[in-house]
CSV table of C-alpha atoms in Angstrom, one decimal:
chain,number,residue,atom,x,y,z
A,1,MET,CA,22.0,26.4,44.7
A,2,HIS,CA,25.6,25.6,44.2
A,3,ALA,CA,25.9,24.0,40.0
A,4,GLU,CA,26.8,20.9,41.4
A,5,SER,CA,23.5,20.5,43.6
A,6,LEU,CA,21.1,20.5,40.2
A,7,SER,CA,18.7,18.1,41.0
A,8,ARG,CA,19.8,16.5,37.2
A,9,PRO,CA,22.2,17.0,35.5
A,10,LEU,CA,22.0,19.0,32.0
A,11,SER,CA,23.0,17.5,28.9
A,12,PRO,CA,24.7,19.7,26.0
A,13,LEU,CA,24.0,17.3,23.5
A,14,ARG,CA,20.3,18.9,22.8
A,15,ASP,CA,18.7,20.3,20.4
A,16,HIS,CA,18.3,24.4,20.9
A,17,PRO,CA,14.9,24.4,21.9
A,18,SER,CA,15.3,21.1,24.4
A,19,PHE,CA,18.5,23.1,25.8
A,20,VAL,CA,16.8,26.1,26.5
A,21,ARG,CA,13.9,24.4,28.3
A,22,ASP,CA,16.0,22.1,30.3
A,23,THR,CA,18.4,25.6,31.0
A,24,LEU,CA,14.9,27.0,32.4
A,25,GLY,CA,13.3,23.9,34.2
A,26,LEU,CA,17.1,23.7,36.1
A,27,LEU,CA,18.2,26.9,36.9
A,28,ALA,CA,14.2,27.4,38.3
A,29,GLU,CA,15.6,25.6,41.5
A,30,ALA,CA,18.4,27.8,42.3
A,31,VAL,CA,16.6,31.0,43.8
A,32,PRO,CA,13.4,32.4,44.7
A,33,HIS,CA,11.6,34.5,42.0
A,34,ASP,CA,8.5,35.7,40.3
A,35,MET,CA,9.2,35.2,36.8
A,36,LEU,CA,12.8,33.5,35.1
A,37,SER,CA,13.9,34.5,31.1
A,38,TYR,CA,16.2,32.8,29.0
A,39,ASN,CA,17.3,35.5,26.5
A,40,GLU,CA,19.9,35.9,23.9
A,41,VAL,CA,20.4,39.3,22.6
A,42,PRO,CA,23.0,41.2,20.0
A,43,GLN,CA,26.5,42.3,21.4
A,44,GLN,CA,25.3,45.8,20.0
A,45,TRP,CA,21.6,45.4,22.3
A,46,ARG,CA,23.6,48.3,24.1
A,47,VAL,CA,23.1,51.5,21.6
A,48,ASP,CA,19.6,53.0,21.0
A,49,PRO,CA,18.2,51.9,18.1
A,50,SER,CA,18.3,53.9,15.4
A,51,GLU,CA,14.5,55.1,13.7
A,52,GLY,CA,12.6,52.9,15.2
A,53,GLU,CA,14.7,49.8,14.8
A,54,ALA,CA,14.1,46.7,17.1
A,55,ALA,CA,16.6,44.6,18.2
A,56,ALA,CA,17.0,40.9,17.2
A,57,GLY,CA,17.1,38.5,19.5
A,58,MET,CA,15.3,35.1,21.6
A,59,MET,CA,13.4,35.5,24.6
A,60,VAL,CA,11.9,32.8,26.5
A,61,TRP,CA,9.8,33.4,29.5
A,62,ALA,CA,9.2,31.5,32.3
A,63,PRO,CA,6.1,31.7,33.0
A,64,ALA,CA,4.9,33.7,30.3
A,65,ALA,CA,1.3,36.2,31.0
A,66,PRO,CA,-0.4,39.1,29.1
A,67,THR,CA,-0.8,42.0,31.3
A,68,THR,CA,-4.3,43.7,30.3
A,69,SER,CA,-2.5,46.0,27.4
A,70,LEU,CA,0.1,43.9,26.1
A,71,ASN,CA,-0.1,39.8,24.6
A,72,VAL,CA,3.5,37.7,25.0
A,73,ASP,CA,4.1,38.6,22.0
A,74,ASP,CA,3.6,42.5,22.4
A,75,GLN,CA,5.9,41.9,25.6
A,76,GLN,CA,9.0,40.7,24.0
A,77,ALA,CA,8.9,43.6,20.8
A,78,LEU,CA,8.7,45.8,23.4
A,79,ALA,CA,11.4,44.2,25.5
A,80,LEU,CA,13.8,44.3,22.3
A,81,ARG,CA,12.5,47.4,21.5
A,82,TYR,CA,13.5,49.5,24.5
A,83,LEU,CA,16.2,47.3,25.4
A,84,HIS,CA,18.7,49.3,25.4
A,85,GLU,CA,17.3,51.7,28.5
A,86,HIS,CA,18.0,48.1,30.9
A,87,PRO,CA,20.7,48.4,33.4
A,88,GLY,CA,22.3,45.4,32.1
A,89,ARG,CA,24.0,47.8,29.5
A,90,LEU,CA,26.0,49.5,32.5
A,91,ARG,CA,27.6,45.7,32.8
A,92,ARG,CA,31.6,45.7,33.1
A,93,GLY,CA,32.0,42.3,32.7
A,94,GLN,CA,30.6,41.0,35.9
A,95,PRO,CA,29.4,37.2,35.3
A,96,VAL,CA,26.2,37.9,37.5
A,97,VAL,CA,25.3,41.6,39.1
A,98,ARG,CA,21.8,43.0,40.3
A,99,ASN,CA,19.8,45.3,38.8
A,100,ARG,CA,20.0,48.3,41.7
A,101,ASP,CA,24.6,47.6,41.4
A,102,LEU,CA,24.0,48.8,37.7
A,103,CYS,CA,21.6,52.0,38.0
A,104,PRO,CA,19.9,54.0,40.5
A,105,PRO,CA,16.0,52.9,41.1
A,106,GLU,CA,14.8,56.6,40.5
A,107,ARG,CA,17.0,56.9,37.0
A,108,TRP,CA,15.4,52.9,35.7
A,109,HIS,CA,12.1,54.1,36.7
A,110,ARG,CA,12.2,56.8,34.5
A,111,THR,CA,13.2,54.8,31.3
A,112,THR,CA,10.3,53.9,28.8
A,113,LEU,CA,11.2,50.3,29.5
A,114,TYR,CA,10.4,50.1,32.7
A,115,ASN,CA,7.0,52.1,32.6
A,116,GLU,CA,5.8,50.3,29.6
A,117,LEU,CA,6.8,46.6,30.7
A,118,HIS,CA,8.7,46.8,34.0
A,119,ARG,CA,6.3,48.3,36.2
A,120,PRO,CA,2.6,46.5,34.4
A,121,LEU,CA,4.2,43.3,34.1
A,122,ASP,CA,5.2,43.9,38.3
A,123,ILE,CA,8.9,43.7,37.8
A,124,GLU,CA,10.6,45.8,40.3
A,125,ALA,CA,14.3,44.0,41.0
A,126,GLN,CA,16.5,41.5,39.2
A,127,CYS,CA,19.2,39.8,38.7
A,128,LEU,CA,21.1,38.8,35.8
A,129,VAL,CA,23.6,36.2,35.1
A,130,TYR,CA,26.2,36.0,32.2
A,131,LEU,CA,26.5,32.7,30.5
A,132,PRO,CA,28.4,32.1,27.4
A,133,ALA,CA,28.0,32.7,23.4
A,134,PRO,CA,28.8,32.7,20.5
A,135,SER,CA,30.8,35.7,19.1
A,136,GLY,CA,28.0,38.8,18.8
A,137,LEU,CA,25.8,37.4,21.4
A,138,GLU,CA,24.7,37.9,25.2
A,139,LEU,CA,23.1,35.1,26.7
A,140,VAL,CA,21.7,36.2,29.7
A,141,ILE,CA,19.6,34.4,32.5
A,142,ALA,CA,17.5,37.1,34.3
A,143,TYR,CA,15.7,35.8,37.8
A,144,SER,CA,12.7,39.1,38.5
A,145,ARG,CA,10.8,39.6,41.1
A,146,ALA,CA,8.1,41.8,42.1
A,147,ARG,CA,9.3,42.8,45.7
A,148,GLY,CA,12.5,42.3,48.1
A,149,SER,CA,16.3,42.7,46.7
A,150,PHE,CA,18.5,39.6,45.7
A,151,SER,CA,20.7,38.9,48.9
A,152,ASP,CA,24.9,39.1,49.0
A,153,ALA,CA,23.9,35.2,49.4
A,154,GLU,CA,22.3,35.2,46.5
A,155,LEU,CA,24.2,36.7,44.4
A,156,GLU,CA,27.2,34.2,45.6
A,157,ARG,CA,24.6,30.9,45.2
A,158,LEU,CA,24.1,32.3,41.7
A,159,SER,CA,27.8,33.0,41.0
A,160,ALA,CA,28.7,29.5,41.6
A,161,LEU,CA,26.3,28.0,39.6
A,162,GLN,CA,27.3,30.0,35.9
A,163,ARG,CA,30.9,28.7,37.1
A,164,GLY,CA,29.3,25.5,37.4
A,165,LEU,CA,27.4,25.7,33.8
A,166,SER,CA,30.0,27.7,31.9
A,167,GLN,CA,31.2,24.8,30.8
A,168,THR,CA,28.5,23.1,29.7
A,169,VAL,CA,26.7,26.0,28.3
A,170,LEU,CA,30.2,26.3,25.9
A,171,ASP,CA,29.6,22.4,25.1
A,172,HIS,CA,26.5,23.0,23.8
A,173,TRP,CA,27.4,25.7,20.9
A,174,ARG,CA,29.9,23.7,19.9
A,175,TYR,CA,27.5,20.6,19.7
A,176,LEU,CA,25.5,22.9,17.4
A,177,GLU,CA,27.5,23.9,15.4
A,178,LEU,CA,29.3,21.2,14.7
A,179,GLN,CA,25.5,20.0,13.8
A,180,THR,CA,25.3,22.5,11.4
A,181,GLU,CA,28.7,21.1,9.6
A,182,ARG,CA,28.2,18.1,9.3
A,183,ALA,CA,24.4,18.8,7.9
A,184,LEU,CA,26.8,20.9,5.3
A,185,TRP,CA,28.8,18.1,4.6
A,186,ARG,CA,26.5,15.6,4.3
A,187,THR,CA,24.2,18.1,1.6
A,188,LEU,CA,27.7,18.3,0.0
A,189,ALA,CA,28.4,14.8,0.2
A,190,GLU,CA,24.9,13.7,-1.5
A,191,GLY,CA,25.7,15.1,-5.1
A,192,GLU,CA,29.9,13.9,-5.3
A,193,ALA,CA,31.4,11.4,-6.6
A,194,ARG,CA,33.7,10.8,-3.5
A,195,GLY,CA,31.6,9.0,-1.0
A,196,VAL,CA,31.6,10.4,2.9
A,197,VAL,CA,31.0,8.0,6.3
A,198,TYR,CA,30.5,9.2,9.9
A,199,LEU,CA,31.6,7.5,12.6
A,200,ASP,CA,31.5,8.1,16.1
A,201,ARG,CA,33.9,7.5,18.8
A,202,CYS,CA,33.6,3.8,19.0
A,203,ALA,CA,34.2,3.5,15.0
A,204,ARG,CA,30.2,2.5,14.2
A,205,VAL,CA,28.9,3.7,11.3
A,206,ALA,CA,27.0,7.0,12.0
A,207,TRP,CA,26.1,7.5,8.7
A,208,ALA,CA,27.5,6.7,4.9
A,209,SER,CA,26.3,8.7,2.2
A,210,PRO,CA,24.7,6.1,-1.0
A,211,GLN,CA,28.1,6.8,-3.1
A,212,ALA,CA,30.3,5.7,-0.4
A,213,CYS,CA,28.2,2.6,0.1
A,214,ALA,CA,27.6,1.8,-3.6
A,215,LEU,CA,31.8,1.7,-3.2
A,216,LEU,CA,32.7,-0.6,-0.9
A,217,ARG,CA,30.2,-3.1,-2.0
A,218,GLU,CA,32.3,-2.5,-5.1
A,219,TYR,CA,35.4,-3.6,-3.2
A,220,ASP,CA,33.8,-6.3,-1.1
A,221,LEU,CA,34.2,-4.0,1.8
A,222,ALA,CA,30.0,-4.0,2.5
A,223,LEU,CA,29.1,-1.7,5.5
A,224,ALA,CA,26.8,-4.4,7.7
A,225,GLY,CA,24.7,-1.7,9.8
A,226,SER,CA,27.0,0.5,12.0
A,227,GLN,CA,29.6,-2.1,11.2
A,228,LEU,CA,32.5,-1.4,9.2
A,229,PRO,CA,34.0,-3.9,7.6
A,230,LYS,CA,36.6,-6.6,9.3
A,231,ALA,CA,40.0,-4.8,6.8
A,232,LEU,CA,38.3,-1.0,7.4
A,233,LYS,CA,38.3,-1.9,11.4
A,234,GLU,CA,41.9,-3.4,12.2
A,235,TRP,CA,43.0,0.0,9.4
A,236,LEU,CA,42.0,2.1,12.4
A,237,ALA,CA,42.8,0.0,15.2
A,238,PRO,CA,45.8,2.3,16.2
A,239,VAL,CA,43.9,5.5,16.0
A,240,TYR,CA,40.8,4.4,18.2
A,241,ARG,CA,42.7,2.0,20.2
A,242,GLY,CA,44.5,5.9,21.1
A,243,ARG,CA,48.0,4.2,19.9
A,244,ARG,CA,47.8,6.9,16.8
A,245,GLU,CA,46.6,9.7,16.3
A,246,THR,CA,47.2,9.6,12.2
A,247,LEU,CA,47.2,6.7,10.0
A,248,PRO,CA,48.0,6.4,6.4
A,249,GLY,CA,45.7,6.1,3.3
A,250,PHE,CA,43.6,2.6,3.5
A,251,GLN,CA,43.7,1.0,0.0
A,252,ARG,CA,42.9,-1.6,-2.4
A,253,ARG,CA,42.7,-2.2,-5.8
A,254,GLY,CA,40.4,-3.8,-8.4
A,255,GLN,CA,39.8,-3.8,-12.0
A,256,GLY,CA,41.9,-1.1,-13.1
A,257,ARG,CA,41.5,1.3,-10.1
A,258,VAL,CA,42.3,1.8,-6.5
A,259,LEU,CA,39.5,2.4,-3.6
A,260,ALA,CA,41.5,4.8,-1.4
A,261,VAL,CA,40.2,5.9,2.3
A,262,GLU,CA,41.6,8.4,3.7
A,263,LEU,CA,40.4,9.2,7.8
A,264,HIS,CA,39.7,13.1,8.8
A,265,PRO,CA,39.6,12.4,12.8
A,266,ALA,CA,37.3,14.4,14.7
A,267,GLN,CA,38.8,17.6,16.8
A,268,GLU,CA,35.8,17.2,19.3
A,269,PRO,CA,35.7,15.1,21.8
A,270,HIS,CA,31.9,13.6,20.9
A,271,GLY,CA,32.9,12.8,17.3
A,272,GLY,CA,34.9,9.4,15.6
A,273,GLY,CA,35.9,11.5,12.7
A,274,MET,CA,35.3,11.2,9.0
A,275,LEU,CA,36.4,8.4,6.2
A,276,THR,CA,36.4,10.3,2.8
A,277,ILE,CA,35.9,6.9,-0.2
A,278,GLU,CA,37.0,7.7,-4.0
A,279,ALA,CA,38.2,5.7,-6.7
A,280,ARG,CA,41.1,6.5,-8.3
A,281,ALA,CA,42.7,4.8,-11.5
A,282,LEU,CA,45.9,2.7,-10.7
A,283,PRO,CA,49.0,4.7,-11.1
A,284,ARG,CA,50.6,4.0,-14.9
A,285,ALA,CA,53.3,2.8,-13.5
A,286,GLU,CA,51.6,0.0,-11.8
A,287,LEU,CA,50.0,-1.0,-14.3
A,288,PRO,CA,52.7,-3.8,-16.1
A,289,GLN,CA,53.5,-5.2,-12.3
A,290,ALA,CA,49.9,-6.0,-11.4
A,291,VAL,CA,49.4,-8.3,-15.2
A,292,ALA,CA,52.5,-9.8,-14.3
A,293,ASP,CA,51.5,-10.9,-11.2
A,294,HIS,CA,48.5,-12.6,-11.7
A,295,VAL,CA,49.2,-14.0,-15.3
A,296,PRO,CA,50.3,-17.4,-13.9
A,297,GLN,CA,47.0,-17.5,-12.0
A,298,LEU,CA,45.0,-16.9,-16.2
A,299,VAL,CA,47.9,-20.0,-16.8
A,300,ASP,CA,47.1,-22.3,-14.7
A,301,GLY,CA,42.8,-21.7,-13.5
A,302,LEU,CA,42.2,-20.7,-17.7
A,303,GLY,CA,44.4,-22.7,-19.8
A,304,LEU,CA,45.8,-19.7,-21.6
A,305,THR,CA,49.3,-19.6,-22.9
A,306,PRO,CA,51.3,-16.8,-21.0
A,307,ARG,CA,51.3,-14.0,-24.0
A,308,GLN,CA,46.9,-14.8,-23.5
A,309,ALA,CA,46.9,-14.4,-19.9
A,310,GLU,CA,48.7,-10.9,-20.8
A,311,VAL,CA,46.1,-9.9,-23.5
A,312,ALA,CA,43.1,-11.2,-21.2
A,313,LEU,CA,43.9,-8.9,-18.2
A,314,TRP,CA,44.6,-6.5,-20.4
A,315,MET,CA,41.1,-7.0,-21.8
A,316,SER,CA,39.6,-7.3,-18.5
A,317,CYS,CA,40.2,-3.4,-17.4
A,318,GLY,CA,38.7,-2.4,-20.1
A,319,LYS,CA,41.8,-1.4,-22.9
A,320,THR,CA,41.7,-1.9,-26.1
A,321,ASN,CA,43.1,-3.6,-29.0
A,322,ALA,CA,45.7,-0.6,-30.7
A,323,GLU,CA,45.9,0.5,-26.7
A,324,ILE,CA,47.1,-3.4,-26.1
A,325,SER,CA,49.2,-3.7,-29.1
A,326,THR,CA,51.0,-0.4,-28.1
A,327,ILE,CA,51.7,-1.9,-23.5
A,328,LEU,CA,52.5,-5.0,-25.4
A,329,SER,CA,55.1,-4.1,-28.6
A,330,ILE,CA,52.9,-6.3,-30.5
A,331,ARG,CA,50.7,-6.0,-34.0
A,332,PRO,CA,47.7,-5.4,-33.6
A,333,ALA,CA,46.4,-8.0,-35.8
A,334,THR,CA,48.4,-10.3,-33.4
A,335,VAL,CA,46.3,-8.4,-30.6
A,336,LYS,CA,43.2,-9.4,-32.5
A,337,LYS,CA,44.1,-13.2,-33.1
A,338,HIS,CA,44.7,-13.9,-29.5
A,339,VAL,CA,41.6,-12.4,-28.2
A,340,GLU,CA,40.0,-14.4,-30.9
A,341,ARG,CA,41.6,-17.4,-29.4
A,342,ILE,CA,41.1,-16.7,-25.8
A,343,LEU,CA,36.9,-15.7,-26.5
A,344,ASP,CA,37.5,-19.6,-28.3
A,345,ARG,CA,39.2,-21.5,-25.2
A,346,LEU,CA,37.3,-19.3,-22.1
A,347,GLY,CA,33.6,-20.0,-24.4
A,348,VAL,CA,32.5,-16.6,-23.7
A,349,GLU,CA,31.0,-15.2,-26.7
A,350,ASN,CA,32.3,-11.5,-25.8
A,351,ARG,CA,34.9,-9.5,-24.1
A,352,THR,CA,32.9,-8.7,-21.6
A,353,GLY,CA,32.3,-12.7,-20.7
A,354,ALA,CA,36.0,-12.6,-20.7
A,355,ALA,CA,36.6,-10.5,-18.7
A,356,LYS,CA,33.8,-11.5,-16.1
A,357,ARG,CA,36.2,-14.9,-16.1
A,358,VAL,CA,39.1,-13.1,-15.5
A,359,HIS,CA,37.5,-11.8,-12.4
A,360,ASP,CA,36.2,-15.4,-11.4
A,361,VAL,CA,40.3,-16.3,-10.9
A,362,VAL,CA,42.1,-13.7,-9.9
A,363,GLY,CA,39.5,-11.4,-8.3
A,364,ALA,CA,40.2,-7.8,-8.3
A,365,TRP,CA,43.8,-7.9,-10.2
A,366,ALA,CA,44.5,-4.6,-10.9
């Protein structure tokens, strides 16, 4: 059976236990066997462990059945303990290989691994299929039989299967790596002042940190479920429509600060990228021009004089009388009088009330 003739597709985008289960289910169709096992073992398994130290690894057997002397857990512990005796240690890079081609049967029958595990399990013939694995690991699928060796035709069938499955297995390892990275980023994002939004490949929101949601709401860019606000969608469109690979940052000004949004495109085929979101202080050089731009709106909308409008705008972004005095090059007493007249004109009792009236007219003025 060739890889393309599998009865159902094997998805790499699965948690690892599910992927292992699905892999064994599909590979069971390839050639007749009495036992099929999925084995993740460290590359140093070829070396004899010293002082009785067993190699670490993961083994899943189908079917897994106890013998008269060993339960399944003991069997797998024994397999790891004497893994260095397995003929597979003699492999020289072949992706698919039979035990008989690596080690003469009479030599194999003298090993502890054979006599304490394979013989009680009635395993005489094995064919090993090696699939891609992360650095430091080997992934081996072992087909086992009680009687009859694996033929050349079966070896070729398993070789075709190995070639067809290798990319899917690589994609699965990459998926697990990305899931781990994403979990780390989510943990970091929860404690950051900067917000984080993960996007899928259609630019929909897959996850947003609480800080990201709060910042976007503050600047009238609230998320609607999995949907980004229109302004951000339009900003991202050139990347997600394939016209560009990168974008300059998105900015929106408000209350003396700038909301800065940066896109970090995904490197993997199944991801959509990440947005980082933070509120930054407005550059000093830009504040005076921003004030000048909005003075006419306050003159018309609130009936203030131009100078009162300037003072009101600086008040609305939190400046003290002393700071306003320095910025406008006027005496602090003059600023105080302007503030009193502004409060009276606007019918409010304090600076907070005045700032709200300013924002009602000019919005996020800065």
